[in-house]
Amino acid sequence: GNLFYQSIIGNSNHKFRTGANFQADNYDELFTGAPFLRNETVAGAFFEYTGYYGRSTLVTGLRGDINNLFGSFLTPRVHYKFQWTDKFSIRASGGRGQRTANVIAENFAYLVSARELRFGNSQAWGSIAPAYGLSPEIAWNGGTSLQFDFRIGKRDGTLAADAYYTWFERQVVVDLDGDAQEVHFYNVEGKTSSTSLQLDYYQEIGNRFNLKLAYRFTDARVFYNSTGEIERPFTAMHRALGNLSFHSRKDKWMADLTVNYIGSKRLPSTAGNPVEYRMDDRSPDYALVNAQVTRNFKKVAVYIGGENLTNVIQSRQIISPENPHSGFFDASFIWGPTFGAMVYTGVRWTF
């Protein structure tokens, strides 16, 4: 249920929005014969102010919520934009967030294994409190972004940069490193963070071609009771993308070529397994190439394309595939493509 009210303060340069909402969730999960039941209600109210000050725009707000399981909490948030020129803008934002993690639904990939699930400090299914015995996640996030629009000759271009930092006051971590036969879910207080930087470049090339380039750096750190601070698994620190697209007059012909680069990822430790059931500590970096050509007619479009044209395949995907009932079976170590190159074609018919 939601109720909103919005108006102005004096004039349209100062606006506000306020309201209240209520949400009720009834969770009924059954896992290996043990029920996970949770009736969670959240009632809250908020106030948001938007102000226009010449080239500046400020949006700030505060909401308060009462959770029947975890008590009350406040969530502040602020956004600021400065339009330096018609072509150059600066944005900054920051705030706090809180959520209740649904760890089974959010980690289905790890159920494709023989790993035992452990929640918090509890080892007995029947003694687990609501929300798996875990406290909500609380995170603070802040950062800035820049955007510059320009022209080279008669061709438009855009250059954008983003930098954000997230610090977890409390996080629900998924520990795969402490024991190769177990998955541990537990809370960590104030020791995990993530830094993200991204660059985007867009440029028109001639009358028919457009170029897009992007690079993202992610330094995600997590604290495990078993290892201390460590790089988050299955997260590539470096990623890049390049896309070249073409369209003919009246879009009769359209084509694009996309190259994705995915850097090396840390893999969970399997040092506790026998040698034949161990995985590498890191994945290799790799590149994926996708392409498509489309011919548009009046009501019909015919297309042909290909995915993973570099034929990148993760050669070893499963631990102990010959014995899926063993204690070492694990099909959750997927860091890359599981199928090779694929070519497809199709027809779209618009009625």
PDB file of N, CA and C in Angstrom, residues 50-125:
ATOM      1  N   THR A  50      13.133  18.707  -3.634  1.00  0.00           N
ATOM      2  CA  THR A  50      13.854  18.979  -4.868  1.00  0.00           C
ATOM      3  C   THR A  50      13.950  20.482  -5.046  1.00  0.00           C
ATOM      4  N   GLY A  51      15.183  20.975  -5.164  1.00  0.00           N
ATOM      5  CA  GLY A  51      15.391  22.408  -5.332  1.00  0.00           C
ATOM      6  C   GLY A  51      16.208  22.705  -6.571  1.00  0.00           C
ATOM      7  N   TYR A  52      15.808  23.749  -7.302  1.00  0.00           N
ATOM      8  CA  TYR A  52      16.514  24.192  -8.504  1.00  0.00           C
ATOM      9  C   TYR A  52      17.144  25.551  -8.200  1.00  0.00           C
ATOM     10  N   TYR A  53      18.469  25.613  -8.267  1.00  0.00           N
ATOM     11  CA  TYR A  53      19.215  26.822  -7.937  1.00  0.00           C
ATOM     12  C   TYR A  53      20.119  27.171  -9.125  1.00  0.00           C
ATOM     13  N   GLY A  54      19.559  27.847 -10.100  1.00  0.00           N
ATOM     14  CA  GLY A  54      20.351  28.186 -11.271  1.00  0.00           C
ATOM     15  C   GLY A  54      20.798  26.927 -12.001  1.00  0.00           C
ATOM     16  N   ARG A  55      22.105  26.702 -12.021  1.00  0.00           N
ATOM     17  CA  ARG A  55      22.658  25.527 -12.695  1.00  0.00           C
ATOM     18  C   ARG A  55      22.693  24.288 -11.812  1.00  0.00           C
ATOM     19  N   SER A  56      22.276  24.438 -10.572  1.00  0.00           N
ATOM     20  CA  SER A  56      22.331  23.326  -9.626  1.00  0.00           C
ATOM     21  C   SER A  56      20.952  22.753  -9.362  1.00  0.00           C
ATOM     22  N   THR A  57      20.928  21.440  -9.164  1.00  0.00           N
ATOM     23  CA  THR A  57      19.705  20.739  -8.765  1.00  0.00           C
ATOM     24  C   THR A  57      20.029  19.874  -7.563  1.00  0.00           C
ATOM     25  N   LEU A  58      19.233  19.993  -6.522  1.00  0.00           N
ATOM     26  CA  LEU A  58      19.448  19.234  -5.295  1.00  0.00           C
ATOM     27  C   LEU A  58      18.210  18.413  -4.985  1.00  0.00           C
ATOM     28  N   VAL A  59      18.410  17.121  -4.766  1.00  0.00           N
ATOM     29  CA  VAL A  59      17.337  16.233  -4.329  1.00  0.00           C
ATOM     30  C   VAL A  59      17.810  15.556  -3.054  1.00  0.00           C
ATOM     31  N   THR A  60      17.078  15.766  -1.975  1.00  0.00           N
ATOM     32  CA  THR A  60      17.465  15.153  -0.710  1.00  0.00           C
ATOM     33  C   THR A  60      16.222  14.598  -0.027  1.00  0.00           C
ATOM     34  N   GLY A  61      16.419  13.510   0.683  1.00  0.00           N
ATOM     35  CA  GLY A  61      15.265  12.881   1.313  1.00  0.00           C
ATOM     36  C   GLY A  61      15.648  12.054   2.517  1.00  0.00           C
ATOM     37  N   LEU A  62      14.645  11.765   3.307  1.00  0.00           N
ATOM     38  CA  LEU A  62      14.828  10.935   4.499  1.00  0.00           C
ATOM     39  C   LEU A  62      13.580  10.098   4.680  1.00  0.00           C
ATOM     40  N   ARG A  63      13.769   8.806   4.912  1.00  0.00           N
ATOM     41  CA  ARG A  63      12.634   7.959   5.215  1.00  0.00           C
ATOM     42  C   ARG A  63      12.931   7.165   6.483  1.00  0.00           C
ATOM     43  N   GLY A  64      11.866   6.883   7.198  1.00  0.00           N
ATOM     44  CA  GLY A  64      11.950   6.066   8.397  1.00  0.00           C
ATOM     45  C   GLY A  64      11.041   4.860   8.266  1.00  0.00           C
ATOM     46  N   ASP A  65      11.516   3.705   8.699  1.00  0.00           N
ATOM     47  CA  ASP A  65      10.755   2.472   8.587  1.00  0.00           C
ATOM     48  C   ASP A  65      10.745   1.735   9.918  1.00  0.00           C
ATOM     49  N   ILE A  66       9.689   0.969  10.116  1.00  0.00           N
ATOM     50  CA  ILE A  66       9.582   0.089  11.275  1.00  0.00           C
ATOM     51  C   ILE A  66       9.378  -1.326  10.765  1.00  0.00           C
ATOM     52  N   ASN A  67      10.317  -2.190  11.069  1.00  0.00           N
ATOM     53  CA  ASN A  67      10.272  -3.588  10.654  1.00  0.00           C
ATOM     54  C   ASN A  67       9.884  -4.431  11.864  1.00  0.00           C
ATOM     55  N   ASN A  68       8.883  -5.298  11.692  1.00  0.00           N
ATOM     56  CA  ASN A  68       8.394  -6.064  12.838  1.00  0.00           C
ATOM     57  C   ASN A  68       9.430  -7.047  13.366  1.00  0.00           C
ATOM     58  N   LEU A  69      10.437  -7.411  12.550  1.00  0.00           N
ATOM     59  CA  LEU A  69      11.467  -8.347  13.003  1.00  0.00           C
ATOM     60  C   LEU A  69      12.723  -7.651  13.499  1.00  0.00           C
ATOM     61  N   PHE A  70      13.045  -6.475  12.910  1.00  0.00           N
ATOM     62  CA  PHE A  70      14.348  -5.868  13.181  1.00  0.00           C
ATOM     63  C   PHE A  70      14.270  -4.445  13.712  1.00  0.00           C
ATOM     64  N   GLY A  71      13.074  -3.968  14.055  1.00  0.00           N
ATOM     65  CA  GLY A  71      12.956  -2.653  14.657  1.00  0.00           C
ATOM     66  C   GLY A  71      12.949  -1.527  13.646  1.00  0.00           C
ATOM     67  N   SER A  72      13.266  -0.310  14.097  1.00  0.00           N
ATOM     68  CA  SER A  72      13.180   0.880  13.261  1.00  0.00           C
ATOM     69  C   SER A  72      14.548   1.269  12.712  1.00  0.00           C
ATOM     70  N   PHE A  73      14.529   1.965  11.565  1.00  0.00           N
ATOM     71  CA  PHE A  73      15.772   2.442  10.976  1.00  0.00           C
ATOM     72  C   PHE A  73      15.475   3.626  10.069  1.00  0.00           C
ATOM     73  N   LEU A  74      16.504   4.457   9.855  1.00  0.00           N
ATOM     74  CA  LEU A  74      16.412   5.640   9.007  1.00  0.00           C
ATOM     75  C   LEU A  74      17.247   5.439   7.751  1.00  0.00           C
ATOM     76  N   THR A  75      16.771   6.001   6.638  1.00  0.00           N
ATOM     77  CA  THR A  75      17.480   5.889   5.363  1.00  0.00           C
ATOM     78  C   THR A  75      17.583   7.279   4.744  1.00  0.00           C
ATOM     79  N   PRO A  76      18.733   7.957   4.885  1.00  0.00           N
ATOM     80  CA  PRO A  76      18.918   9.251   4.219  1.00  0.00           C
ATOM     81  C   PRO A  76      19.478   9.070   2.812  1.00  0.00           C
ATOM     82  N   ARG A  77      19.225  10.065   1.956  1.00  0.00           N
ATOM     83  CA  ARG A  77      19.749  10.021   0.596  1.00  0.00           C
ATOM     84  C   ARG A  77      19.842  11.443   0.059  1.00  0.00           C
ATOM     85  N   VAL A  78      20.887  11.734  -0.734  1.00  0.00           N
ATOM     86  CA  VAL A  78      21.045  13.047  -1.337  1.00  0.00           C
ATOM     87  C   VAL A  78      21.632  12.890  -2.740  1.00  0.00           C
ATOM     88  N   HIS A  79      21.112  13.675  -3.681  1.00  0.00           N
ATOM     89  CA  HIS A  79      21.611  13.723  -5.055  1.00  0.00           C
ATOM     90  C   HIS A  79      21.844  15.188  -5.417  1.00  0.00           C
ATOM     91  N   TYR A  80      22.950  15.449  -6.105  1.00  0.00           N
ATOM     92  CA  TYR A  80      23.257  16.818  -6.505  1.00  0.00           C
ATOM     93  C   TYR A  80      23.763  16.815  -7.940  1.00  0.00           C
ATOM     94  N   LYS A  81      23.283  17.781  -8.747  1.00  0.00           N
ATOM     95  CA  LYS A  81      23.740  17.918 -10.128  1.00  0.00           C
ATOM     96  C   LYS A  81      24.090  19.374 -10.385  1.00  0.00           C
ATOM     97  N   PHE A  82      25.269  19.560 -11.009  1.00  0.00           N
ATOM     98  CA  PHE A  82      25.689  20.911 -11.398  1.00  0.00           C
ATOM     99  C   PHE A  82      25.918  20.922 -12.901  1.00  0.00           C
ATOM    100  N   GLN A  83      25.135  21.720 -13.616  1.00  0.00           N
ATOM    101  CA  GLN A  83      25.254  21.833 -15.069  1.00  0.00           C
ATOM    102  C   GLN A  83      26.234  22.965 -15.364  1.00  0.00           C
ATOM    103  N   TRP A  84      27.533  22.614 -15.438  1.00  0.00           N
ATOM    104  CA  TRP A  84      28.571  23.625 -15.575  1.00  0.00           C
ATOM    105  C   TRP A  84      28.375  24.420 -16.866  1.00  0.00           C
ATOM    106  N   THR A  85      28.191  23.691 -17.960  1.00  0.00           N
ATOM    107  CA  THR A  85      27.860  24.305 -19.245  1.00  0.00           C
ATOM    108  C   THR A  85      26.755  23.458 -19.880  1.00  0.00           C
ATOM    109  N   ASP A  86      26.319  23.850 -21.065  1.00  0.00           N
ATOM    110  CA  ASP A  86      25.312  23.055 -21.767  1.00  0.00           C
ATOM    111  C   ASP A  86      25.837  21.667 -22.102  1.00  0.00           C
ATOM    112  N   LYS A  87      27.159  21.522 -22.168  1.00  0.00           N
ATOM    113  CA  LYS A  87      27.764  20.263 -22.595  1.00  0.00           C
ATOM    114  C   LYS A  87      28.408  19.487 -21.455  1.00  0.00           C
ATOM    115  N   PHE A  88      28.555  20.089 -20.282  1.00  0.00           N
ATOM    116  CA  PHE A  88      29.314  19.446 -19.207  1.00  0.00           C
ATOM    117  C   PHE A  88      28.517  19.488 -17.908  1.00  0.00           C
ATOM    118  N   SER A  89      28.305  18.307 -17.307  1.00  0.00           N
ATOM    119  CA  SER A  89      27.555  18.231 -16.048  1.00  0.00           C
ATOM    120  C   SER A  89      28.291  17.349 -15.051  1.00  0.00           C
ATOM    121  N   ILE A  90      28.086  17.644 -13.768  1.00  0.00           N
ATOM    122  CA  ILE A  90      28.680  16.894 -12.658  1.00  0.00           C
ATOM    123  C   ILE A  90      27.558  16.441 -11.745  1.00  0.00           C
ATOM    124  N   ARG A  91      27.594  15.178 -11.350  1.00  0.00           N
ATOM    125  CA  ARG A  91      26.602  14.641 -10.416  1.00  0.00           C
ATOM    126  C   ARG A  91      27.309  14.009  -9.237  1.00  0.00           C
ATOM    127  N   ALA A  92      26.677  14.087  -8.074  1.00  0.00           N
ATOM    128  CA  ALA A  92      27.181  13.431  -6.871  1.00  0.00           C
ATOM    129  C   ALA A  92      26.000  12.893  -6.090  1.00  0.00           C
ATOM    130  N   SER A  93      26.195  11.769  -5.435  1.00  0.00           N
ATOM    131  CA  SER A  93      25.103  11.177  -4.662  1.00  0.00           C
ATOM    132  C   SER A  93      25.677  10.395  -3.492  1.00  0.00           C
ATOM    133  N   GLY A  94      24.849  10.197  -2.500  1.00  0.00           N
ATOM    134  CA  GLY A  94      25.253   9.414  -1.340  1.00  0.00           C
ATOM    135  C   GLY A  94      24.043   9.053  -0.507  1.00  0.00           C
ATOM    136  N   GLY A  95      24.195   8.019   0.285  1.00  0.00           N
ATOM    137  CA  GLY A  95      23.080   7.632   1.139  1.00  0.00           C
ATOM    138  C   GLY A  95      23.279   6.273   1.775  1.00  0.00           C
ATOM    139  N   ARG A  96      22.214   5.822   2.408  1.00  0.00           N
ATOM    140  CA  ARG A  96      22.236   4.590   3.187  1.00  0.00           C
ATOM    141  C   ARG A  96      21.124   3.672   2.697  1.00  0.00           C
ATOM    142  N   GLY A  97      21.343   2.364   2.762  1.00  0.00           N
ATOM    143  CA  GLY A  97      20.321   1.406   2.394  1.00  0.00           C
ATOM    144  C   GLY A  97      20.321   0.213   3.334  1.00  0.00           C
ATOM    145  N   GLN A  98      19.161  -0.404   3.477  1.00  0.00           N
ATOM    146  CA  GLN A  98      19.035  -1.587   4.333  1.00  0.00           C
ATOM    147  C   GLN A  98      18.121  -2.588   3.653  1.00  0.00           C
ATOM    148  N   ARG A  99      18.469  -3.872   3.743  1.00  0.00           N
ATOM    149  CA  ARG A  99      17.639  -4.912   3.136  1.00  0.00           C
ATOM    150  C   ARG A  99      17.784  -6.213   3.920  1.00  0.00           C
ATOM    151  N   THR A 100      16.734  -7.030   3.836  1.00  0.00           N
ATOM    152  CA  THR A 100      16.767  -8.375   4.396  1.00  0.00           C
ATOM    153  C   THR A 100      17.138  -9.342   3.282  1.00  0.00           C
ATOM    154  N   ALA A 101      18.193 -10.107   3.466  1.00  0.00           N
ATOM    155  CA  ALA A 101      18.672 -11.020   2.433  1.00  0.00           C
ATOM    156  C   ALA A 101      17.863 -12.322   2.451  1.00  0.00           C
ATOM    157  N   ASN A 102      17.478 -12.775   1.265  1.00  0.00           N
ATOM    158  CA  ASN A 102      16.854 -14.089   1.093  1.00  0.00           C
ATOM    159  C   ASN A 102      17.922 -15.016   0.517  1.00  0.00           C
ATOM    160  N   VAL A 103      18.731 -15.581   1.383  1.00  0.00           N
ATOM    161  CA  VAL A 103      19.990 -16.180   0.948  1.00  0.00           C
ATOM    162  C   VAL A 103      19.813 -17.440   0.098  1.00  0.00           C
ATOM    163  N   ILE A 104      18.732 -18.184   0.272  1.00  0.00           N
ATOM    164  CA  ILE A 104      18.548 -19.379  -0.557  1.00  0.00           C
ATOM    165  C   ILE A 104      18.170 -18.968  -1.977  1.00  0.00           C
ATOM    166  N   ALA A 105      17.176 -18.123  -2.113  1.00  0.00           N
ATOM    167  CA  ALA A 105      16.723 -17.698  -3.441  1.00  0.00           C
ATOM    168  C   ALA A 105      17.804 -16.925  -4.185  1.00  0.00           C
ATOM    169  N   GLU A 106      18.657 -16.200  -3.451  1.00  0.00           N
ATOM    170  CA  GLU A 106      19.675 -15.373  -4.086  1.00  0.00           C
ATOM    171  C   GLU A 106      20.951 -16.154  -4.407  1.00  0.00           C
ATOM    172  N   ASN A 107      21.022 -17.412  -4.007  1.00  0.00           N
ATOM    173  CA  ASN A 107      22.243 -18.193  -4.227  1.00  0.00           C
ATOM    174  C   ASN A 107      21.925 -19.588  -4.749  1.00  0.00           C
ATOM    175  N   PHE A 108      20.985 -19.642  -5.699  1.00  0.00           N
ATOM    176  CA  PHE A 108      20.609 -20.928  -6.284  1.00  0.00           C
ATOM    177  C   PHE A 108      21.807 -21.647  -6.897  1.00  0.00           C
ATOM    178  N   ALA A 109      22.768 -20.899  -7.433  1.00  0.00           N
ATOM    179  CA  ALA A 109      23.893 -21.531  -8.130  1.00  0.00           C
ATOM    180  C   ALA A 109      24.650 -22.499  -7.226  1.00  0.00           C
ATOM    181  N   TYR A 110      24.710 -22.192  -5.935  1.00  0.00           N
ATOM    182  CA  TYR A 110      25.491 -23.040  -5.029  1.00  0.00           C
ATOM    183  C   TYR A 110      24.719 -24.271  -4.570  1.00  0.00           C
ATOM    184  N   LEU A 111      23.435 -24.374  -4.972  1.00  0.00           N
ATOM    185  CA  LEU A 111      22.681 -25.583  -4.645  1.00  0.00           C
ATOM    186  C   LEU A 111      22.976 -26.700  -5.642  1.00  0.00           C
ATOM    187  N   VAL A 112      23.673 -26.362  -6.736  1.00  0.00           N
ATOM    188  CA  VAL A 112      24.047 -27.382  -7.723  1.00  0.00           C
ATOM    189  C   VAL A 112      25.369 -27.999  -7.282  1.00  0.00           C
ATOM    190  N   SER A 113      25.384 -28.499  -6.081  1.00  0.00           N
ATOM    191  CA  SER A 113      26.604 -29.073  -5.524  1.00  0.00           C
ATOM    192  C   SER A 113      26.230 -29.924  -4.313  1.00  0.00           C
ATOM    193  N   ALA A 114      27.239 -30.609  -3.791  1.00  0.00           N
ATOM    194  CA  ALA A 114      27.036 -31.422  -2.591  1.00  0.00           C
ATOM    195  C   ALA A 114      27.331 -30.634  -1.318  1.00  0.00           C
ATOM    196  N   ARG A 115      27.538 -29.337  -1.438  1.00  0.00           N
ATOM    197  CA  ARG A 115      27.882 -28.528  -0.270  1.00  0.00           C
ATOM    198  C   ARG A 115      26.741 -28.501   0.749  1.00  0.00           C
ATOM    199  N   GLU A 116      27.101 -28.556   2.012  1.00  0.00           N
ATOM    200  CA  GLU A 116      26.147 -28.376   3.104  1.00  0.00           C
ATOM    201  C   GLU A 116      25.964 -26.881   3.350  1.00  0.00           C
ATOM    202  N   LEU A 117      24.728 -26.455   3.633  1.00  0.00           N
ATOM    203  CA  LEU A 117      24.449 -25.059   3.930  1.00  0.00           C
ATOM    204  C   LEU A 117      24.472 -24.827   5.431  1.00  0.00           C
ATOM    205  N   ARG A 118      25.181 -23.769   5.841  1.00  0.00           N
ATOM    206  CA  ARG A 118      25.283 -23.397   7.247  1.00  0.00           C
ATOM    207  C   ARG A 118      24.881 -21.935   7.395  1.00  0.00           C
ATOM    208  N   PHE A 119      23.989 -21.661   8.358  1.00  0.00           N
ATOM    209  CA  PHE A 119      23.472 -20.309   8.546  1.00  0.00           C
ATOM    210  C   PHE A 119      23.929 -19.756   9.886  1.00  0.00           C
ATOM    211  N   GLY A 120      24.623 -18.619   9.852  1.00  0.00           N
ATOM    212  CA  GLY A 120      25.066 -17.980  11.085  1.00  0.00           C
ATOM    213  C   GLY A 120      25.910 -18.922  11.906  1.00  0.00           C
ATOM    214  N   ASN A 121      25.661 -18.930  13.209  1.00  0.00           N
ATOM    215  CA  ASN A 121      26.381 -19.833  14.111  1.00  0.00           C
ATOM    216  C   ASN A 121      25.603 -21.101  14.382  1.00  0.00           C
ATOM    217  N   SER A 122      24.433 -21.221  13.735  1.00  0.00           N
ATOM    218  CA  SER A 122      23.577 -22.376  13.996  1.00  0.00           C
ATOM    219  C   SER A 122      23.940 -23.536  13.084  1.00  0.00           C
ATOM    220  N   GLN A 123      23.990 -24.708  13.613  1.00  0.00           N
ATOM    221  CA  GLN A 123      24.242 -25.916  12.834  1.00  0.00           C
ATOM    222  C   GLN A 123      23.002 -26.792  12.758  1.00  0.00           C
ATOM    223  N   ALA A 124      21.957 -26.424  13.466  1.00  0.00           N
ATOM    224  CA  ALA A 124      20.728 -27.226  13.494  1.00  0.00           C
ATOM    225  C   ALA A 124      19.628 -26.493  12.736  1.00  0.00           C
ATOM    226  N   TRP A 125      19.014 -27.185  11.770  1.00  0.00           N
ATOM    227  CA  TRP A 125      17.996 -26.553  10.954  1.00  0.00           C
ATOM    228  C   TRP A 125      16.853 -25.992  11.799  1.00  0.00           C
TER     229      TRP A 125
END
